[in-house]
mmCIF file of C-alpha atoms and ligand atoms in Angstrom:
data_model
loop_
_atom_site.group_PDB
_atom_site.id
_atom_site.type_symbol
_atom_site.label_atom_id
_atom_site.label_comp_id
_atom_site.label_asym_id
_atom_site.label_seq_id
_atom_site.Cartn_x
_atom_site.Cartn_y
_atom_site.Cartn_z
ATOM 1 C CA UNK A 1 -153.781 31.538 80.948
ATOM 2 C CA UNK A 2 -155.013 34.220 78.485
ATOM 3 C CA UNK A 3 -153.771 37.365 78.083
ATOM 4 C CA UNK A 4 -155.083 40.637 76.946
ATOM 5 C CA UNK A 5 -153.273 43.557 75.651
ATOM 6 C CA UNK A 6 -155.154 47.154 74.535
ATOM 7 C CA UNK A 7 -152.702 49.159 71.876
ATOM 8 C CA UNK A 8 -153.912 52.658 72.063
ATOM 9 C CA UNK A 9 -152.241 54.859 70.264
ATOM 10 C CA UNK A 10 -152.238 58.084 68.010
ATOM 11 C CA UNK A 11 -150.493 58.571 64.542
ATOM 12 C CA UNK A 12 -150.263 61.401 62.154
ATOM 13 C CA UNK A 13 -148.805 60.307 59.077
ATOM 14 C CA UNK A 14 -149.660 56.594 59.974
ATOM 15 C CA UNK A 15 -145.827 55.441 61.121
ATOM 16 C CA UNK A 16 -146.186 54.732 64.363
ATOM 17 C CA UNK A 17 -150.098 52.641 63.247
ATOM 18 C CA UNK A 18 -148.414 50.254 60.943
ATOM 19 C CA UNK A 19 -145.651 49.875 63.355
ATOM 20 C CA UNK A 20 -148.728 48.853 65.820
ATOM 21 C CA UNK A 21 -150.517 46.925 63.572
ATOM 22 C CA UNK A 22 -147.113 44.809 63.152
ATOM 23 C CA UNK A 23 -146.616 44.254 66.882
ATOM 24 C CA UNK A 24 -150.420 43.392 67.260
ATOM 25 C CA UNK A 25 -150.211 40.985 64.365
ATOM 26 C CA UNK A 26 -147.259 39.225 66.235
ATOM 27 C CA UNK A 27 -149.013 39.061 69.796
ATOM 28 C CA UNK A 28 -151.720 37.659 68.119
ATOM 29 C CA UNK A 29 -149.711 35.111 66.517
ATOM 30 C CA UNK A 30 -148.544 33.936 69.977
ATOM 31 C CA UNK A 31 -151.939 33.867 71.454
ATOM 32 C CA UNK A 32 -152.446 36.729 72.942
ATOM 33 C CA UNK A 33 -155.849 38.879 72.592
ATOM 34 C CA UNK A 34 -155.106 42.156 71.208
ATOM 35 C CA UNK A 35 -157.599 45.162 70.926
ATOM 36 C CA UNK A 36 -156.566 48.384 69.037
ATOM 37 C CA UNK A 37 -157.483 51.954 69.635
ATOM 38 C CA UNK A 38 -156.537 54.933 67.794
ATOM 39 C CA UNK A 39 -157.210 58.387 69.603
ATOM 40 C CA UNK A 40 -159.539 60.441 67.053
ATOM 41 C CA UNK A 41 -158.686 64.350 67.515
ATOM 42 C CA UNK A 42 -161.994 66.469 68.198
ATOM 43 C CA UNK A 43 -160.311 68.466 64.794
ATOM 44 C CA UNK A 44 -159.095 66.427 62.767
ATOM 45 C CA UNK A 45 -155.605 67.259 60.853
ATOM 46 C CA UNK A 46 -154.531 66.359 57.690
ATOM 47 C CA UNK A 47 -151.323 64.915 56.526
ATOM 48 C CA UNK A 48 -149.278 66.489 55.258
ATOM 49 C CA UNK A 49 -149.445 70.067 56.763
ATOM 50 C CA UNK A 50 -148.874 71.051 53.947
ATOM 51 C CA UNK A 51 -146.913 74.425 53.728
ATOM 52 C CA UNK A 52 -143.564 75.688 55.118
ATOM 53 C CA UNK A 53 -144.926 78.360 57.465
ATOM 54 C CA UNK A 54 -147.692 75.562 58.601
ATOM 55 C CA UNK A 55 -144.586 73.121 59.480
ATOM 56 C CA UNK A 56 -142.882 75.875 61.738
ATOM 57 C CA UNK A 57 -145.449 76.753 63.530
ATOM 58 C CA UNK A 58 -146.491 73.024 64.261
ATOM 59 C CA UNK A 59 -143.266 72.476 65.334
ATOM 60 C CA UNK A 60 -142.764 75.487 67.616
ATOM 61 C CA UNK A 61 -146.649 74.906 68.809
ATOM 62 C CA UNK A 62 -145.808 71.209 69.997
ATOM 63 C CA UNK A 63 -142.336 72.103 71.862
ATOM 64 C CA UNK A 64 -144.422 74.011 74.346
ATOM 65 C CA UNK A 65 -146.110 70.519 74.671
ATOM 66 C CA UNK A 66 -149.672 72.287 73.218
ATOM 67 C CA UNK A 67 -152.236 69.971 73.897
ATOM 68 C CA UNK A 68 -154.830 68.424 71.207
ATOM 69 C CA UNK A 69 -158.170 67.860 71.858
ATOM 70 C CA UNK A 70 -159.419 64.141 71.386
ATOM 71 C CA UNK A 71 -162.694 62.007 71.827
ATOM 72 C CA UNK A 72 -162.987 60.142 74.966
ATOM 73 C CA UNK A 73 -162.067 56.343 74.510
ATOM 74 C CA UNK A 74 -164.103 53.623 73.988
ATOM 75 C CA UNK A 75 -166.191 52.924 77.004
ATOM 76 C CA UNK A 76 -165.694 49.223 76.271
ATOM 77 C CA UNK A 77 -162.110 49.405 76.433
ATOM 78 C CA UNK A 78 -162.575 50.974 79.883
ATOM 79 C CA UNK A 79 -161.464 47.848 81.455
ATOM 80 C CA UNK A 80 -158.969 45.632 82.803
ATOM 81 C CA UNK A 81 -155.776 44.566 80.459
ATOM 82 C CA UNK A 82 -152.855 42.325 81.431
ATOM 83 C CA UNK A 83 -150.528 44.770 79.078
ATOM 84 C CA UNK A 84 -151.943 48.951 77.930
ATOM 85 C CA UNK A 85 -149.016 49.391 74.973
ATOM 86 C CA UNK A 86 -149.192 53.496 74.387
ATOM 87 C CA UNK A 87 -147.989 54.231 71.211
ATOM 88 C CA UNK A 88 -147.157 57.657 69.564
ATOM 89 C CA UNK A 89 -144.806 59.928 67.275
ATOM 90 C CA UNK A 90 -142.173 61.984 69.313
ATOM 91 C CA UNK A 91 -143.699 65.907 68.341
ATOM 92 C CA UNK A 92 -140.219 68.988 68.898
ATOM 93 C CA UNK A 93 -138.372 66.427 71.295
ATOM 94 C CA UNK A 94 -141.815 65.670 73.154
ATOM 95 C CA UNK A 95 -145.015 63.068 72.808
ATOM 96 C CA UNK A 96 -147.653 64.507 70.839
ATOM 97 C CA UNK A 97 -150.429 66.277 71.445
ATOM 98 C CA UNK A 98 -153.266 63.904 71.747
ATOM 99 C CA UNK A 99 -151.295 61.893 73.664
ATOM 100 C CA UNK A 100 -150.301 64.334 76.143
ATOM 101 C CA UNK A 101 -154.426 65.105 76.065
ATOM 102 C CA UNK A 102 -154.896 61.756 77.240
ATOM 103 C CA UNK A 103 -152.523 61.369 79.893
ATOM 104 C CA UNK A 104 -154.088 64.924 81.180
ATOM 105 C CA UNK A 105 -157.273 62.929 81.263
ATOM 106 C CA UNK A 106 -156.493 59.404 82.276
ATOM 107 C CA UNK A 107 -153.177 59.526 84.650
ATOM 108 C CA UNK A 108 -155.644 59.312 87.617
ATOM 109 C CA UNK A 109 -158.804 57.349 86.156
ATOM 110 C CA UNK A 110 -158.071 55.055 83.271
ATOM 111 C CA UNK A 111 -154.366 54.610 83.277
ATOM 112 C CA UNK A 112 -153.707 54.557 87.098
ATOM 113 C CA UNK A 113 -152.127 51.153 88.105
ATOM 114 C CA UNK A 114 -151.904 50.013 84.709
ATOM 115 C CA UNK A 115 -148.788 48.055 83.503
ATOM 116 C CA UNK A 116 -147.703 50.680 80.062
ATOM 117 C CA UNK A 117 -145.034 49.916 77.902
ATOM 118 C CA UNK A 118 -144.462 52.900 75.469
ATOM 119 C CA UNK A 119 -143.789 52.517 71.683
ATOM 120 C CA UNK A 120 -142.440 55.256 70.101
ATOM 121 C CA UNK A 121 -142.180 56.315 66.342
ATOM 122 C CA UNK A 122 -139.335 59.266 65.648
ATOM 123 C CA UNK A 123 -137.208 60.311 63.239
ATOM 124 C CA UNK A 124 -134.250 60.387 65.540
ATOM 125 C CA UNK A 125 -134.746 61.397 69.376
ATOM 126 C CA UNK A 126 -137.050 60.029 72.113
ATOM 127 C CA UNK A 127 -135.090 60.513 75.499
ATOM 128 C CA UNK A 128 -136.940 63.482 76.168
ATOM 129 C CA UNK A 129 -140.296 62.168 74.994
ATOM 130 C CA UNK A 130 -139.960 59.494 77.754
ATOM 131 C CA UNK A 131 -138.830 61.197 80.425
ATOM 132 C CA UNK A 132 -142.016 63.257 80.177
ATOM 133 C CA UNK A 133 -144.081 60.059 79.541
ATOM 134 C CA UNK A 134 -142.619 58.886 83.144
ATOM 135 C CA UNK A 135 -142.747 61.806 84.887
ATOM 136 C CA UNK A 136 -146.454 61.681 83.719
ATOM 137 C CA UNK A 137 -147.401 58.620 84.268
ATOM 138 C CA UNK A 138 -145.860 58.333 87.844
ATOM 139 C CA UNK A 139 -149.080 56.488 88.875
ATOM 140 C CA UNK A 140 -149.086 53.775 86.413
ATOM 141 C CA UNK A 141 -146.511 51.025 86.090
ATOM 142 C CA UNK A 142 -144.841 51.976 82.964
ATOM 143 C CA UNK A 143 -142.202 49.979 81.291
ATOM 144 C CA UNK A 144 -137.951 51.215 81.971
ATOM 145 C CA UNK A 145 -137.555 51.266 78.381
ATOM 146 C CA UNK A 146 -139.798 52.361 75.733
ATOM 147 C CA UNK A 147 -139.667 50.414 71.925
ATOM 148 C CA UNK A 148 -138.144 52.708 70.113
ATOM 149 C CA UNK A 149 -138.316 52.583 66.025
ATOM 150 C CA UNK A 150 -136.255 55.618 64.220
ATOM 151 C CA UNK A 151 -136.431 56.880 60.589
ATOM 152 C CA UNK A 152 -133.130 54.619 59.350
ATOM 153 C CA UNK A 153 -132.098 57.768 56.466
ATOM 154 C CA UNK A 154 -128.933 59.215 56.933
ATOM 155 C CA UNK A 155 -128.713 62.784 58.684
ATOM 156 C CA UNK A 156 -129.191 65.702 57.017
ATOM 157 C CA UNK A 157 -131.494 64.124 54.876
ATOM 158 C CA UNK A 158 -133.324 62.495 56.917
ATOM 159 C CA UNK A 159 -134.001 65.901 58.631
ATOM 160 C CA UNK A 160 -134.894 67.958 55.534
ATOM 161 C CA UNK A 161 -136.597 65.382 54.411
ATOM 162 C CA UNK A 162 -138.728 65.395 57.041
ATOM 163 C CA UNK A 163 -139.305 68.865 56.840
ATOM 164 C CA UNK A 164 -139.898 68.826 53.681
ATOM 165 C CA UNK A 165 -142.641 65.795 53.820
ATOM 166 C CA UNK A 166 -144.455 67.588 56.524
ATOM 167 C CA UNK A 167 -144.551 70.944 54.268
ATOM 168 C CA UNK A 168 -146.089 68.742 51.338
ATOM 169 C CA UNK A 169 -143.285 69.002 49.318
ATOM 170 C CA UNK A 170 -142.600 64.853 47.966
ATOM 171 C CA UNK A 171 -139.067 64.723 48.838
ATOM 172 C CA UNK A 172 -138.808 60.946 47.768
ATOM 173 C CA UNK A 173 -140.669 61.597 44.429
ATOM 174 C CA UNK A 174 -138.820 59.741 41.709
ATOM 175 C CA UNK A 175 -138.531 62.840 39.519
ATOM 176 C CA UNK A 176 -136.461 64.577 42.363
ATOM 177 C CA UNK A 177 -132.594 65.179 42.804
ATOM 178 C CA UNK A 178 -133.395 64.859 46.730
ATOM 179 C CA UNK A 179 -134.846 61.245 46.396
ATOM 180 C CA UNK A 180 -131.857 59.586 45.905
ATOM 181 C CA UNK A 181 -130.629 60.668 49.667
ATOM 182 C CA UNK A 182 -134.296 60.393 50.728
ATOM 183 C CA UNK A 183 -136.190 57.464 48.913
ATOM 184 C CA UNK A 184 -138.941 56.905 51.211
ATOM 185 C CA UNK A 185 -140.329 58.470 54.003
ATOM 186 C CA UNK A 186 -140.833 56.870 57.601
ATOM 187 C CA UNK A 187 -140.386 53.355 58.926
ATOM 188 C CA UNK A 188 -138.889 50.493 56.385
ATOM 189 C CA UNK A 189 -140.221 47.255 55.912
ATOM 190 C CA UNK A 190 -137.392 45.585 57.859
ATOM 191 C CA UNK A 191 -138.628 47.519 60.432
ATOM 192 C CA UNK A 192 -142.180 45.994 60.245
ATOM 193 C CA UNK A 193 -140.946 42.787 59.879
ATOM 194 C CA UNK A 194 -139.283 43.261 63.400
ATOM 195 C CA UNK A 195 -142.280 44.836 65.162
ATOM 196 C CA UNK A 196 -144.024 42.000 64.240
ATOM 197 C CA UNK A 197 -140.991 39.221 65.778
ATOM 198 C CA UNK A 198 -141.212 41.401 68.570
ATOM 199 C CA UNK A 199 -144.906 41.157 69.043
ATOM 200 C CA UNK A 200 -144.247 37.422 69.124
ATOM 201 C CA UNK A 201 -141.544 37.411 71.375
ATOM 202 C CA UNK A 202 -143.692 39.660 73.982
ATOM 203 C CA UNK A 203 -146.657 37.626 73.467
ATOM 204 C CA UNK A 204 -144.922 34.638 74.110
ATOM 205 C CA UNK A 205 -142.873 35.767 77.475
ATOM 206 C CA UNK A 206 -146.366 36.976 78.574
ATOM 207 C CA UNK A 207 -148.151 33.662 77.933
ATOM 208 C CA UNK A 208 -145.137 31.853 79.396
ATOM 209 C CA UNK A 209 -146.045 33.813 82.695
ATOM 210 C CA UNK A 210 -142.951 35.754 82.784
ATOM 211 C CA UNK A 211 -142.808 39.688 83.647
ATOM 212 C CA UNK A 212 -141.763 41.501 79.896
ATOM 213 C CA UNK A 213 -139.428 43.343 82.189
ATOM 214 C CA UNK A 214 -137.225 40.832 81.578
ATOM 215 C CA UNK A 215 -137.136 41.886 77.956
ATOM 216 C CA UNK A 216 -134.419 44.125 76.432
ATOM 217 C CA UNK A 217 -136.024 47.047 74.409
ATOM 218 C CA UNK A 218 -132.236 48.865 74.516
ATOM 219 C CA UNK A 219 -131.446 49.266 71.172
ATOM 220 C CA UNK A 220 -133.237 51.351 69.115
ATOM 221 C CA UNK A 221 -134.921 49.186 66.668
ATOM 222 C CA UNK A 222 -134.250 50.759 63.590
ATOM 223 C CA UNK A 223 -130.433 50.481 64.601
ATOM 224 C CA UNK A 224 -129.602 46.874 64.683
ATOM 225 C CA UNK A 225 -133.217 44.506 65.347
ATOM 226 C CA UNK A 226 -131.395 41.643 64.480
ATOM 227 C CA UNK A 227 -129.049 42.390 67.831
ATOM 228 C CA UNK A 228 -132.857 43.238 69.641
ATOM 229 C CA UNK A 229 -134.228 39.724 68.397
ATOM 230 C CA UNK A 230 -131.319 37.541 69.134
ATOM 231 C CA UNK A 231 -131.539 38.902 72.669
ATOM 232 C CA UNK A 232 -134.414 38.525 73.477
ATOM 233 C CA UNK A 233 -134.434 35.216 71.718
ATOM 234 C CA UNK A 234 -131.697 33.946 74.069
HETATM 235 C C1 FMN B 301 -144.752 68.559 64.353
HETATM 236 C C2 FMN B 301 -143.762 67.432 64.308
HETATM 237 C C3 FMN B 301 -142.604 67.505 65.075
HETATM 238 C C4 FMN B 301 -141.681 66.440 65.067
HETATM 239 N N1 FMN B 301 -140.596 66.510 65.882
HETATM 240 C C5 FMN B 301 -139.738 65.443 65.979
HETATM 241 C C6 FMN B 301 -138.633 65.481 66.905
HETATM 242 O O1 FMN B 301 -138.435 66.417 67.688
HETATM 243 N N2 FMN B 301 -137.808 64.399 66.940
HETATM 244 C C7 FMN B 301 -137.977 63.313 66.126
HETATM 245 O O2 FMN B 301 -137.177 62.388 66.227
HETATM 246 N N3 FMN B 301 -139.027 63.271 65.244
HETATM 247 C C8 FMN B 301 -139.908 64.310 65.151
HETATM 248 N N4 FMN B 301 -140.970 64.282 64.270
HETATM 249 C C9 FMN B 301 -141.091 63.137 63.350
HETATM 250 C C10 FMN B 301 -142.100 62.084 63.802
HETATM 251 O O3 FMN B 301 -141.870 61.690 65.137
HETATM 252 C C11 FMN B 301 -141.976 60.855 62.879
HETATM 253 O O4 FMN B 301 -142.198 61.261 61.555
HETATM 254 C C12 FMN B 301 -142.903 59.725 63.259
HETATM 255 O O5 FMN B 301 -142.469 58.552 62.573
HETATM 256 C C13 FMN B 301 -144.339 60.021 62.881
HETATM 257 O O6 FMN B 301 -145.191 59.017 63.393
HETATM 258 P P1 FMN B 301 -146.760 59.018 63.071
HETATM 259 O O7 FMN B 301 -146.896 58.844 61.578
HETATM 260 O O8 FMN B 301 -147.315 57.862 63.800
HETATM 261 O O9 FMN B 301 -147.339 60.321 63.502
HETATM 262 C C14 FMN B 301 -141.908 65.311 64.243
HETATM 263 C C15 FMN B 301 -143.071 65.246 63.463
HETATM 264 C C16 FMN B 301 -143.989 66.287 63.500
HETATM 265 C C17 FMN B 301 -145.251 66.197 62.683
#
């Protein structure tokens, strides 16, 4: 029987998008009929910020879970889907902005009754970022573990790093002491690779009729995919 999946989603610096893209590319590959949609803010922001001061106060802003305005979604994707996959960056321990602008919007229209399962791009933490996503979303049938991909640089430099990305500041620049602790920023391509084995292993439990909650999404996937795959795998 076919299946039909919407991946809507918001990304700032494009991490959690080509994590998406991956996972999309694998449903697909299983048979599965994927539609994406990216939430467009009604402002849009540029990456990087782009200054120190600009980086604190982002982060400060989005710990009080500020909200971002964003375009309504497509009407045509107003609709039912077998599988909504809600992807988005973890913003000071929380989900972001647009997304929390779109749960405001949708808990009771859109997103009500919906089966969710949450995919989540963050340097390090996301318990907190899911609780709220439950909490909010106690009308919808969302998923008992999110998909979790971290940054995979060691700490503190994955941390300044960070910073220092978001402030503008090309911390993995060749010509920089600081790359060789931080030589890229964001998700690897390891880590793409195993979105897109996961997108085939969801696609194909869906096809095969069986409930994805039967899928183990426990280890974060930057941490040890290989351990997610052969799981899942059997
Ligand atoms: C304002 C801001 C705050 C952030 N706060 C956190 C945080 O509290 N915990 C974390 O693990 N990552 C945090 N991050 C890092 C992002 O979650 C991470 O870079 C993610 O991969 C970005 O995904 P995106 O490119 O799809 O937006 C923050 C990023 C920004 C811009």
């Amino acid at each position: 029987m076919k299946k039909k999946v919407l991946i809507l989603y918001y990304s700032f610096s494009s991490q959690t998008r080509n994590i998406l893209n991956h996972i999309g590319e694998g449903m697909i590959e299983a048979g599965v009929e994927v539609h994406w949609e990216q939430l467009r803010l009604l402002e849009p922001r540029r990456f990087p910020i782009g200054s120190y001061f600009g980086t604190f106060k982002a982060m400060a802003t989005t710990f009080f879970r500020k909200r971002v305005a964003i375009n309504n979604i497509d009407p045509e994707h107003r609709c039912e889907w077998d599988l909504v996959i809600l992807g988005g960056p973890t913003w000071s321990f929380q989900p972001s902005g647009p997304i929390l602008s779109l749960i405001d919007r949708e808990k009771n229209r859109f997103l009500a009754g919906k089966k969710i399962l949450p995919v989540i791009s963050c340097r390090a933490y996301y318990a907190w970022h899911f609780r709220t996503l439950k909490k909010m979303l106690s009308k919808s049938l969302i998923h008992h573990q999110p998909i979790v991909f971290m940054h995979t640089i060691k700490e503190p430099w994955c941390t300044l790093g960070l910073f220092l990305k978001l402030a503008g500041k090309m911390p993995e620049s060749g010509k920089n002491w600081f790359s060789r602790y931080y030589p890229k920023y964001g998700h690897t391509r390891q880590q793409l690779e195993n979105a897109y084995l996961l997108g085939v292993i969801i696609g194909q439990t869906m096809l095969a009729g069986q409930n994805i909650d039967t899928l183990d999404f426990s280890v974060p996937v930057s941490l040890d995919p290989a351990n997610l795959i052969r799981k899942n795998c059997g």
